[in-house]
GROMACS .gro file of C-alpha atoms in nm:
model
  467
    1MET     CA    1   5.032  -4.071   1.998
    2TYR     CA    2   4.888  -3.756   2.154
    3ARG     CA    3   5.162  -3.549   1.988
    4SER     CA    4   5.058  -3.690   1.647
    5ILE     CA    5   4.692  -3.609   1.709
    6ILE     CA    6   4.781  -3.251   1.810
    7LEU     CA    7   5.002  -3.203   1.501
    8LEU     CA    8   4.730  -3.347   1.277
    9THR     CA    9   4.469  -3.114   1.430
   10ILE     CA   10   4.693  -2.810   1.379
   11ALA     CA   11   4.756  -2.910   1.018
   12MET     CA   12   4.382  -2.948   0.951
   13LEU     CA   13   4.312  -2.607   1.104
   14LEU     CA   14   4.580  -2.446   0.887
   15ILE     CA   15   4.436  -2.610   0.574
   16SER     CA   16   4.087  -2.494   0.674
   17CYS     CA   17   4.210  -2.136   0.719
   18GLU     CA   18   4.379  -2.142   0.377
   19MET     CA   19   4.058  -2.272   0.215
   20GLN     CA   20   3.843  -1.992   0.360
   21VAL     CA   21   3.784  -1.712   0.114
   22GLU     CA   22   3.837  -1.367   0.258
   23LYS     CA   23   3.522  -1.156   0.271
   24PRO     CA   24   3.519  -0.885   0.005
   25VAL     CA   25   3.521  -0.519   0.102
   26TYR     CA   26   3.321  -0.274  -0.108
   27THR     CA   27   3.328   0.101  -0.146
   28ALA     CA   28   3.036   0.289  -0.298
   29GLU     CA   29   3.004   0.652  -0.396
   30LYS     CA   30   2.815   0.882  -0.164
   31TRP     CA   31   2.443   0.827  -0.215
   32GLU     CA   32   2.311   1.164  -0.331
   33ASN     CA   33   1.937   1.246  -0.299
   34PRO     CA   34   1.827   0.890  -0.227
   35GLU     CA   35   1.463   0.782  -0.246
   36TRP     CA   36   1.485   0.682   0.120
   37GLU     CA   37   1.521   1.049   0.220
   38ASN     CA   38   1.236   1.176   0.002
   39PRO     CA   39   0.892   1.137   0.168
   40GLU     CA   40   0.718   1.185  -0.167
   41ILE     CA   41   0.882   0.869  -0.304
   42PHE     CA   42   0.780   0.564  -0.104
   43GLU     CA   43   0.717   0.321  -0.390
   44ILE     CA   44   0.823   0.268  -0.750
   45ASN     CA   45   0.632   0.028  -0.982
   46ARG     CA   46   0.435  -0.120  -0.691
   47GLU     CA   47   0.094  -0.265  -0.778
   48GLU     CA   48  -0.223  -0.124  -0.626
   49PRO     CA   49  -0.317  -0.312  -0.306
   50THR     CA   50  -0.593  -0.573  -0.315
   51ALA     CA   51  -0.766  -0.816  -0.083
   52SER     CA   52  -0.556  -1.114   0.029
   53PHE     CA   53  -0.657  -1.421  -0.169
   54TYR     CA   54  -0.495  -1.703  -0.366
   55ARG     CA   55  -0.570  -1.839  -0.712
   56TYR     CA   56  -0.616  -2.207  -0.798
   57GLY     CA   57  -0.673  -2.399  -1.119
   58ASN     CA   58  -0.989  -2.575  -1.001
   59GLU     CA   59  -1.266  -2.540  -0.744
   60THR     CA   60  -1.163  -2.842  -0.535
   61ASP     CA   61  -0.820  -2.698  -0.461
   62ALA     CA   62  -0.969  -2.354  -0.399
   63LEU     CA   63  -1.207  -2.498  -0.139
   64ASP     CA   64  -0.945  -2.717   0.029
   65ASN     CA   65  -0.669  -2.459   0.071
   66GLU     CA   66  -0.616  -2.108   0.198
   67SER     CA   67  -0.239  -2.112   0.142
   68TRP     CA   68  -0.060  -2.004  -0.175
   69GLU     CA   69   0.191  -2.288  -0.127
   70ASN     CA   70  -0.068  -2.540  -0.245
   71SER     CA   71  -0.134  -2.381  -0.584
   72PRO     CA   72   0.061  -2.452  -0.907
   73PHE     CA   73   0.040  -2.081  -0.986
   74TYR     CA   74   0.278  -1.996  -0.698
   75GLU     CA   75   0.648  -2.052  -0.628
   76SER     CA   76   0.808  -1.979  -0.292
   77LEU     CA   77   1.124  -1.769  -0.269
   78ASN     CA   78   1.165  -1.850   0.099
   79GLY     CA   79   1.485  -2.033   0.180
   80VAL     CA   80   1.858  -1.964   0.153
   81TRP     CA   81   1.976  -1.645  -0.020
   82HIS     CA   82   2.325  -1.505  -0.075
   83PHE     CA   83   2.373  -1.220   0.173
   84TYR     CA   84   2.612  -0.935   0.240
   85TYR     CA   85   2.592  -0.706   0.543
   86ALA     CA   86   2.729  -0.352   0.526
   87GLU     CA   87   2.748  -0.106   0.815
   88ASN     CA   88   2.635   0.184   0.595
   89PRO     CA   89   2.552   0.271   0.231
   90GLN     CA   90   2.913   0.365   0.150
   91LYS     CA   91   3.020   0.007   0.226
   92ARG     CA   92   2.744  -0.161   0.026
   93PRO     CA   93   2.805  -0.362  -0.293
   94ALA     CA   94   2.661  -0.110  -0.538
   95ASP     CA   95   2.661  -0.336  -0.848
   96PHE     CA   96   2.568  -0.669  -0.691
   97TYR     CA   97   2.244  -0.691  -0.890
   98LYS     CA   98   2.435  -0.736  -1.218
   99ASN     CA   99   2.424  -1.083  -1.370
  100ASP     CA  100   2.802  -1.134  -1.374
  101PHE     CA  101   2.864  -1.019  -1.013
  102ASP     CA  102   3.086  -1.257  -0.812
  103LEU     CA  103   2.911  -1.390  -0.498
  104THR     CA  104   3.176  -1.650  -0.411
  105ALA     CA  105   3.277  -1.505  -0.075
  106TRP     CA  106   2.930  -1.393   0.035
  107ASP     CA  107   2.749  -1.540   0.335
  108THR     CA  108   2.410  -1.706   0.312
  109LEU     CA  109   2.099  -1.610   0.508
  110LYS     CA  110   1.762  -1.776   0.541
  111VAL     CA  111   1.450  -1.588   0.434
  112PRO     CA  112   1.234  -1.493   0.613
  113SER     CA  113   1.453  -1.375   0.900
  114ASN     CA  114   1.586  -1.066   1.076
  115TRP     CA  115   1.955  -1.020   1.010
  116GLU     CA  116   2.026  -0.898   1.366
  117ILE     CA  117   1.890  -1.228   1.505
  118GLU     CA  118   2.121  -1.412   1.263
  119GLY     CA  119   2.431  -1.228   1.392
  120TYR     CA  120   2.455  -0.919   1.170
  121GLY     CA  121   2.433  -0.588   1.355
  122ILE     CA  122   2.262  -0.524   1.688
  123PRO     CA  123   1.893  -0.558   1.778
  124PHE     CA  124   1.763  -0.253   1.963
  125TYR     CA  125   1.460  -0.202   2.183
  126THR     CA  126   1.320   0.147   2.215
  127ASN     CA  127   0.984   0.306   2.278
  128VAL     CA  128   0.951   0.674   2.188
  129THR     CA  129   1.314   0.765   2.111
  130TYR     CA  130   1.429   0.724   1.753
  131MET     CA  131   1.743   0.522   1.681
  132PHE     CA  132   1.897   0.831   1.517
  133PRO     CA  133   1.885   1.208   1.580
  134PRO     CA  134   1.541   1.320   1.452
  135ASN     CA  135   1.578   1.546   1.149
  136PRO     CA  136   1.303   1.438   0.906
  137PRO     CA  137   1.332   1.322   0.636
  138TYR     CA  138   1.707   1.268   0.677
  139ILE     CA  139   1.894   0.965   0.809
  140PRO     CA  140   2.263   0.958   0.917
  141HIS     CA  141   2.440   0.793   0.620
  142GLU     CA  142   2.732   0.677   0.830
  143ASP     CA  143   2.508   0.468   1.057
  144ASN     CA  144   2.246   0.303   0.836
  145PRO     CA  145   2.309  -0.071   0.786
  146VAL     CA  146   2.238  -0.225   0.445
  147GLY     CA  147   2.155  -0.587   0.372
  148SER     CA  148   2.203  -0.715   0.015
  149TYR     CA  149   2.022  -1.035  -0.088
  150LYS     CA  150   2.048  -1.238  -0.408
  151ARG     CA  151   1.928  -1.576  -0.535
  152GLU     CA  152   1.804  -1.759  -0.843
  153PHE     CA  153   1.456  -1.889  -0.909
  154ASP     CA  154   1.282  -2.084  -1.184
  155ILE     CA  155   0.995  -1.979  -1.408
  156PRO     CA  156   0.800  -2.290  -1.521
  157GLU     CA  157   0.721  -2.324  -1.891
  158ILE     CA  158   0.349  -2.341  -1.812
  159TRP     CA  159   0.375  -1.977  -1.702
  160ASN     CA  160   0.497  -1.858  -2.043
  161ASP     CA  161   0.170  -1.695  -2.150
  162LYS     CA  162   0.081  -1.562  -1.805
  163THR     CA  163   0.141  -1.240  -1.612
  164VAL     CA  164   0.396  -1.297  -1.335
  165TYR     CA  165   0.405  -1.106  -1.007
  166LEU     CA  166   0.662  -1.083  -0.728
  167HIS     CA  167   0.506  -1.057  -0.381
  168PHE     CA  168   0.668  -0.954  -0.050
  169GLU     CA  169   0.448  -0.997   0.259
  170GLY     CA  170   0.675  -0.765   0.456
  171VAL     CA  171   1.030  -0.628   0.453
  172SER     CA  172   1.166  -0.423   0.745
  173GLY     CA  173   1.336  -0.134   0.577
  174ALA     CA  174   1.341   0.052   0.248
  175MET     CA  175   1.381  -0.200  -0.034
  176TYR     CA  176   1.521  -0.188  -0.389
  177ILE     CA  177   1.449  -0.482  -0.625
  178TRP     CA  178   1.622  -0.602  -0.942
  179ILE     CA  179   1.522  -0.891  -1.169
  180ASN     CA  180   1.791  -1.030  -1.402
  181GLY     CA  181   1.996  -0.715  -1.351
  182GLU     CA  182   1.713  -0.468  -1.422
  183MET     CA  183   1.557  -0.234  -1.168
  184ALA     CA  184   1.205  -0.366  -1.102
  185GLY     CA  185   1.080  -0.166  -0.803
  186TYR     CA  186   1.120   0.012  -0.472
  187ASN     CA  187   0.916   0.009  -0.152
  188GLU     CA  188   0.885   0.155   0.196
  189GLY     CA  189   0.635   0.039   0.460
  190SER     CA  190   0.779  -0.252   0.654
  191LYS     CA  191   0.459  -0.432   0.757
  192THR     CA  192   0.254  -0.392   0.441
  193PRO     CA  193   0.264  -0.629   0.140
  194ALA     CA  194   0.433  -0.502  -0.177
  195GLU     CA  195   0.372  -0.657  -0.518
  196TYR     CA  196   0.532  -0.604  -0.862
  197ASP     CA  197   0.451  -0.711  -1.217
  198ILE     CA  198   0.783  -0.862  -1.329
  199SER     CA  199   0.659  -1.015  -1.656
  200LYS     CA  200   0.881  -0.800  -1.877
  201TYR     CA  201   1.196  -0.878  -1.676
  202ILE     CA  202   1.179  -1.258  -1.660
  203LYS     CA  203   1.253  -1.543  -1.899
  204PRO     CA  204   1.167  -1.916  -1.895
  205GLY     CA  205   1.401  -2.118  -1.675
  206LYS     CA  206   1.663  -1.961  -1.445
  207ASN     CA  207   1.622  -1.601  -1.328
  208SER     CA  208   1.795  -1.390  -1.065
  209ILE     CA  209   1.647  -1.160  -0.803
  210ALA     CA  210   1.848  -0.905  -0.604
  211VAL     CA  211   1.711  -0.707  -0.310
  212GLN     CA  212   1.887  -0.434  -0.115
  213VAL     CA  213   1.735  -0.333   0.221
  214LEU     CA  214   1.825  -0.022   0.420
  215ARG     CA  215   1.758  -0.044   0.791
  216TRP     CA  216   1.649   0.319   0.825
  217SER     CA  217   1.469   0.552   0.585
  218ASP     CA  218   1.227   0.846   0.594
  219ALA     CA  219   0.959   0.581   0.657
  220SER     CA  220   1.129   0.511   0.991
  221TYR     CA  221   0.992   0.843   1.115
  222LEU     CA  222   0.641   0.699   1.064
  223GLU     CA  223   0.720   0.359   1.218
  224ASP     CA  224   0.825   0.456   1.570
  225GLN     CA  225   0.638   0.185   1.759
  226ASP     CA  226   0.730   0.062   2.108
  227PHE     CA  227   0.909  -0.262   2.013
  228TRP     CA  228   1.230  -0.433   1.907
  229ARG     CA  229   1.384  -0.266   1.600
  230LEU     CA  230   1.486  -0.545   1.363
  231SER     CA  231   1.564  -0.554   0.991
  232GLY     CA  232   1.542  -0.770   0.682
  233ILE     CA  233   1.300  -0.977   0.477
  234ASP     CA  234   1.094  -1.108   0.767
  235ARG     CA  235   0.776  -1.233   0.600
  236ASP     CA  236   0.706  -1.468   0.309
  237VAL     CA  237   0.828  -1.397  -0.045
  238TYR     CA  238   0.687  -1.563  -0.355
  239VAL     CA  239   0.623  -1.525  -0.726
  240TYR     CA  240   0.294  -1.618  -0.885
  241ALA     CA  241   0.132  -1.627  -1.228
  242THR     CA  242  -0.214  -1.525  -1.347
  243ASN     CA  243  -0.405  -1.567  -1.670
  244LYS     CA  244  -0.463  -1.254  -1.875
  245THR     CA  245  -0.826  -1.267  -1.762
  246THR     CA  246  -0.801  -1.300  -1.385
  247ILE     CA  247  -0.967  -1.203  -1.058
  248LYS     CA  248  -0.810  -0.868  -0.975
  249ASP     CA  249  -0.981  -0.781  -0.646
  250PHE     CA  250  -1.303  -0.819  -0.452
  251THR     CA  251  -1.485  -0.671  -0.152
  252VAL     CA  252  -1.732  -0.873   0.057
  253THR     CA  253  -1.992  -0.723   0.290
  254ALA     CA  254  -2.190  -0.965   0.510
  255ASP     CA  255  -2.429  -0.753   0.715
  256LEU     CA  256  -2.747  -0.818   0.918
  257GLU     CA  257  -3.100  -0.673   0.921
  258ASN     CA  258  -3.450  -0.754   1.051
  259ASP     CA  259  -3.351  -0.760   1.418
  260TYR     CA  260  -3.016  -0.921   1.325
  261LYS     CA  261  -3.189  -1.233   1.185
  262ASP     CA  262  -3.139  -1.198   0.811
  263GLY     CA  263  -2.808  -1.179   0.628
  264LEU     CA  264  -2.731  -0.917   0.363
  265PHE     CA  265  -2.463  -1.041   0.126
  266LYS     CA  266  -2.284  -0.811  -0.118
  267LEU     CA  267  -1.984  -0.893  -0.336
  268GLN     CA  268  -1.809  -0.639  -0.556
  269LEU     CA  269  -1.588  -0.833  -0.795
  270GLU     CA  270  -1.320  -0.687  -1.021
  271VAL     CA  271  -1.190  -0.897  -1.311
  272ASN     CA  272  -0.911  -0.814  -1.553
  273THR     CA  273  -1.074  -0.885  -1.890
  274ILE     CA  274  -0.799  -0.824  -2.144
  275SER     CA  275  -0.791  -1.158  -2.327
  276GLU     CA  276  -1.014  -1.240  -2.623
  277ASN     CA  277  -0.979  -1.612  -2.561
  278GLY     CA  278  -1.019  -1.610  -2.184
  279PRO     CA  279  -1.307  -1.714  -1.957
  280THR     CA  280  -1.653  -1.582  -2.035
  281THR     CA  281  -1.838  -1.614  -1.703
  282ALA     CA  282  -1.787  -1.531  -1.335
  283GLU     CA  283  -1.970  -1.767  -1.100
  284VAL     CA  284  -2.023  -1.704  -0.729
  285LYS     CA  285  -2.127  -1.963  -0.472
  286LEU     CA  286  -2.192  -1.928  -0.100
  287LEU     CA  287  -2.173  -2.254   0.094
  288ASP     CA  288  -2.287  -2.354   0.441
  289GLY     CA  289  -2.053  -2.647   0.495
  290ASN     CA  290  -2.100  -2.853   0.178
  291LYS     CA  291  -2.447  -2.713   0.106
  292GLU     CA  292  -2.481  -2.449  -0.165
  293ILE     CA  293  -2.716  -2.173  -0.045
  294TYR     CA  294  -2.642  -1.927  -0.325
  295VAL     CA  295  -2.525  -1.972  -0.685
  296HIS     CA  296  -2.517  -1.694  -0.942
  297SER     CA  297  -2.330  -1.628  -1.267
  298LYS     CA  298  -2.263  -1.318  -1.471
  299LYS     CA  299  -2.115  -1.271  -1.814
  300LEU     CA  300  -1.770  -1.119  -1.854
  301TYR     CA  301  -1.754  -0.857  -2.126
  302LYS     CA  302  -1.420  -0.821  -2.299
  303THR     CA  303  -1.267  -0.484  -2.229
  304ASP     CA  304  -0.913  -0.354  -2.231
  305GLY     CA  305  -0.915  -0.315  -1.854
  306VAL     CA  306  -1.123  -0.413  -1.551
  307SER     CA  307  -1.484  -0.536  -1.539
  308GLN     CA  308  -1.677  -0.467  -1.219
  309LEU     CA  309  -1.956  -0.707  -1.122
  310MET     CA  310  -2.195  -0.681  -0.828
  311PHE     CA  311  -2.365  -0.977  -0.658
  312GLU     CA  312  -2.630  -0.925  -0.387
  313GLU     CA  313  -2.859  -1.159  -0.194
  314LYS     CA  314  -3.062  -1.171   0.130
  315PHE     CA  315  -3.058  -1.486   0.349
  316PRO     CA  316  -3.330  -1.540   0.613
  317ASN     CA  317  -3.233  -1.673   0.956
  318VAL     CA  318  -2.862  -1.668   0.880
  319LYS     CA  319  -2.603  -1.811   1.119
  320THR     CA  320  -2.430  -1.510   1.273
  321TRP     CA  321  -2.063  -1.464   1.360
  322ASN     CA  322  -1.931  -1.347   1.697
  323ALA     CA  323  -1.640  -1.438   1.923
  324GLU     CA  324  -1.840  -1.706   2.108
  325THR     CA  325  -1.997  -1.865   1.799
  326PRO     CA  326  -1.771  -1.784   1.502
  327ASN     CA  327  -1.998  -1.926   1.230
  328LEU     CA  328  -1.840  -1.900   0.887
  329TYR     CA  329  -1.969  -1.956   0.536
  330THR     CA  330  -1.745  -2.027   0.237
  331LEU     CA  331  -1.743  -1.794  -0.061
  332LEU     CA  332  -1.625  -1.958  -0.384
  333ILE     CA  333  -1.549  -1.740  -0.688
  334SER     CA  334  -1.478  -1.909  -1.023
  335LEU     CA  335  -1.398  -1.786  -1.372
  336LYS     CA  336  -1.538  -2.027  -1.633
  337ASN     CA  337  -1.456  -2.081  -1.999
  338GLU     CA  338  -1.713  -2.116  -2.277
  339ASP     CA  339  -1.721  -2.494  -2.228
  340ALA     CA  340  -1.786  -2.450  -1.851
  341SER     CA  341  -1.432  -2.561  -1.755
  342ILE     CA  342  -1.262  -2.370  -1.474
  343SER     CA  343  -0.999  -2.114  -1.568
  344GLU     CA  344  -0.937  -1.988  -1.213
  345ALA     CA  345  -1.096  -2.014  -0.868
  346THR     CA  346  -1.051  -1.877  -0.518
  347SER     CA  347  -1.235  -1.903  -0.188
  348VAL     CA  348  -1.252  -1.711   0.139
  349LYS     CA  349  -1.451  -1.742   0.460
  350VAL     CA  350  -1.741  -1.505   0.527
  351GLY     CA  351  -1.908  -1.425   0.861
  352PHE     CA  352  -2.237  -1.236   0.894
  353ARG     CA  353  -2.224  -0.980   1.174
  354LYS     CA  354  -2.313  -0.619   1.248
  355VAL     CA  355  -2.091  -0.381   1.446
  356GLU     CA  356  -2.251  -0.072   1.604
  357ILE     CA  357  -2.205   0.184   1.878
  358LYS     CA  358  -2.534   0.287   2.043
  359ASN     CA  359  -2.577   0.484   2.366
  360ASN     CA  360  -2.199   0.471   2.415
  361GLN     CA  361  -2.202   0.091   2.405
  362PHE     CA  362  -2.015  -0.135   2.166
  363LEU     CA  363  -2.260  -0.383   2.009
  364ILE     CA  364  -2.207  -0.699   1.807
  365ASN     CA  365  -2.527  -0.822   1.642
  366GLY     CA  366  -2.726  -0.597   1.872
  367LYS     CA  367  -2.574  -0.722   2.197
  368ALA     CA  368  -2.337  -0.528   2.423
  369VAL     CA  369  -1.987  -0.675   2.423
  370LEU     CA  370  -1.715  -0.626   2.681
  371LEU     CA  371  -1.379  -0.635   2.509
  372LYS     CA  372  -1.127  -0.843   2.703
  373GLY     CA  373  -0.817  -0.830   2.495
  374ALA     CA  374  -0.444  -0.802   2.452
  375ASN     CA  375  -0.199  -0.603   2.243
  376LEU     CA  376  -0.007  -0.830   2.009
  377HIS     CA  377   0.330  -0.753   1.852
  378ASP     CA  378   0.504  -0.968   1.595
  379HIS     CA  379   0.762  -1.133   1.820
  380ASP     CA  380   0.926  -1.470   1.872
  381ASP     CA  381   1.206  -1.515   2.124
  382GLN     CA  382   1.406  -1.721   1.872
  383THR     CA  383   1.321  -1.562   1.535
  384GLY     CA  384   1.237  -1.198   1.616
  385HIS     CA  385   0.965  -1.060   1.390
  386VAL     CA  386   0.925  -1.385   1.196
  387VAL     CA  387   0.592  -1.522   1.320
  388THR     CA  388   0.475  -1.862   1.200
  389GLU     CA  389   0.122  -2.000   1.180
  390GLU     CA  390   0.220  -2.242   1.458
  391LEU     CA  391   0.314  -1.958   1.694
  392THR     CA  392   0.000  -1.764   1.601
  393LEU     CA  393  -0.212  -2.070   1.679
  394LYS     CA  394  -0.038  -2.106   2.016
  395ASP     CA  395  -0.100  -1.738   2.098
  396LEU     CA  396  -0.468  -1.761   2.004
  397THR     CA  397  -0.512  -2.086   2.198
  398VAL     CA  398  -0.366  -1.933   2.516
  399MET     CA  399  -0.587  -1.626   2.472
  400LYS     CA  400  -0.901  -1.841   2.432
  401GLN     CA  401  -0.805  -2.046   2.739
  402ASN     CA  402  -0.793  -1.722   2.936
  403ASN     CA  403  -1.126  -1.592   2.804
  404LEU     CA  404  -0.983  -1.315   2.586
  405ASN     CA  405  -1.201  -1.215   2.293
  406ALA     CA  406  -1.017  -0.922   2.133
  407ILE     CA  407  -0.674  -0.845   1.985
  408TRP     CA  408  -0.526  -0.505   1.917
  409CYS     CA  409  -0.275  -0.531   1.631
  410SER     CA  410  -0.010  -0.315   1.788
  411HIS     CA  411   0.089  -0.138   1.582
  412TYR     CA  412   0.076  -0.249   1.219
  413PRO     CA  413  -0.099  -0.503   0.993
  414LYS     CA  414  -0.032  -0.872   1.064
  415ASN     CA  415   0.042  -1.170   0.841
  416PRO     CA  416  -0.258  -1.280   0.629
  417HIS     CA  417  -0.284  -1.610   0.821
  418PHE     CA  418  -0.349  -1.415   1.143
  419TYR     CA  419  -0.679  -1.275   1.013
  420ARG     CA  420  -0.798  -1.610   0.880
  421MET     CA  421  -0.731  -1.772   1.217
  422CYS     CA  422  -0.907  -1.494   1.409
  423ASP     CA  423  -1.211  -1.544   1.184
  424LYS     CA  424  -1.205  -1.916   1.255
  425PHE     CA  425  -1.151  -1.912   1.631
  426GLY     CA  426  -1.348  -1.600   1.712
  427PHE     CA  427  -1.161  -1.279   1.795
  428TYR     CA  428  -1.260  -0.915   1.753
  429VAL     CA  429  -0.961  -0.754   1.581
  430ILE     CA  430  -0.862  -0.389   1.615
  431ASP     CA  431  -0.639  -0.339   1.314
  432GLU     CA  432  -0.386  -0.059   1.270
  433ALA     CA  433  -0.202   0.115   0.992
  434ASN     CA  434   0.176   0.114   1.028
  435ILE     CA  435   0.196   0.475   1.151
  436GLU     CA  436   0.324   0.602   1.484
  437ILE     CA  437   0.526   0.925   1.482
  438HIS     CA  438   0.571   0.923   1.857
  439GLY     CA  439   0.933   1.036   1.858
  440MET     CA  440   0.842   1.369   1.698
  441GLY     CA  441   0.599   1.452   1.977
  442ALA     CA  442   0.219   1.463   1.995
  443THR     CA  443  -0.045   1.724   2.069
  444ASN     CA  444  -0.100   1.594   2.422
  445GLN     CA  445   0.270   1.652   2.482
  446GLY     CA  446   0.236   2.024   2.411
  447LEU     CA  447   0.320   2.000   2.041
  448ASP     CA  448   0.017   2.213   1.947
  449ASN     CA  449   0.181   2.510   2.122
  450ASN     CA  450   0.525   2.450   1.969
  451LEU     CA  451   0.522   2.610   1.624
  452GLU     CA  452   0.889   2.531   1.559
  453ALA     CA  453   0.829   2.159   1.619
  454ILE     CA  454   0.523   2.159   1.393
  455LYS     CA  455   0.733   2.300   1.106
  456VAL     CA  456   0.923   1.969   1.078
  457HIS     CA  457   0.661   1.721   1.209
  458PRO     CA  458   0.551   1.483   0.927
  459ALA     CA  459   0.188   1.489   1.048
  460TYR     CA  460   0.160   1.859   0.960
  461LEU     CA  461   0.352   1.869   0.628
  462PRO     CA  462   0.187   1.812   0.286
  463GLN     CA  463   0.488   1.629   0.135
  464TRP     CA  464   0.428   1.343   0.382
  465LYS     CA  465   0.053   1.312   0.316
  466ALA     CA  466   0.061   1.043   0.047
  467MET     CA  467   0.304   0.827   0.248
   0.00000   0.00000   0.00000
């Protein structure tokens, strides 16, 4: 009996081995003059950055939700992608973005994730020292892993007359993007959102997206933070659609005056007004709970570009925001059609507060504040740099329980949900740009007396300025 079981097991293993498809091996030509070794090219076709906000089809949904997942204008690209890992650019699949490329023997990888955590390549921890010999802007081609991603996604028919954007919250590495086999964009800057207008590349129904990520690039010289070096699409990815007339961007200022008693509200609103048949009015409401304390409308004038509208109001005896009493109002912005129906709406939370430094003291709303804080990296012991809202809530809860009131974003911008939660629970946030060129030396390390080092240091060279 046991002999039969053993023979049957061996037979099943042999069949399984025969059924496995051997992984393909690719050879690419040497990559000459790549974008990822040119500091003056750090984006191609990327949209101008805007505030983080989400569009909804009615005011009720806009007030109820702060997440893009709850809007019919958005479609998540998180999930399982086809994936191929190459040790360097010469072993990458150069033509994988083409529509007829065979992905049969490729692995799959969940997005968002870091490929080292999923078993591809090695995660490294380093502080000052670069992971390659410093020679800016160059990277050793023989030791620069490449991750190739591909999947399909659907474009709903209701999006046919809309502008469609592709949005990456963050990708660790230099990134090339193709839609339906056509080059759509390029980006560097691993912790900053990147967005692309893909309207001309898509079609109703099934579409394909291909993304190729290089672990190291010239941007790596600017991202030399003290942390685990991990790679891949490690924040949310989605596509979304807008009307031709849509909220493009806005800036809110909620200040204090009159001995910090009265609130000064200012909203600068930018609206794309390029549709003759689109909405005609922009309406702004400020709510204290369910109570409307400010309502104002302005006409939208049809232009072949962007209309800028300014809303201002003073509120006596406003509820102020600080870490102990994080009072928040709700700002609702709506675009209305001629018949008063809603074309588009969004909402964000607003806190009135004033930040000052007087007599060498840090003041919030006129009162001296002692910052008791922590540095916070994006890190999860199971998922690497993939940080969920649940983990963020746990971090903030533990900080509040230990009387912390401040967070230093070391050393790059966080996920959008982080800022919303800090507003809600009450934290002073010290934000940072994703720049730390530590490995090239600093002035307090004698760099100012080393002319030879300055000749190659990105901080001193004009070709790095825009990046």
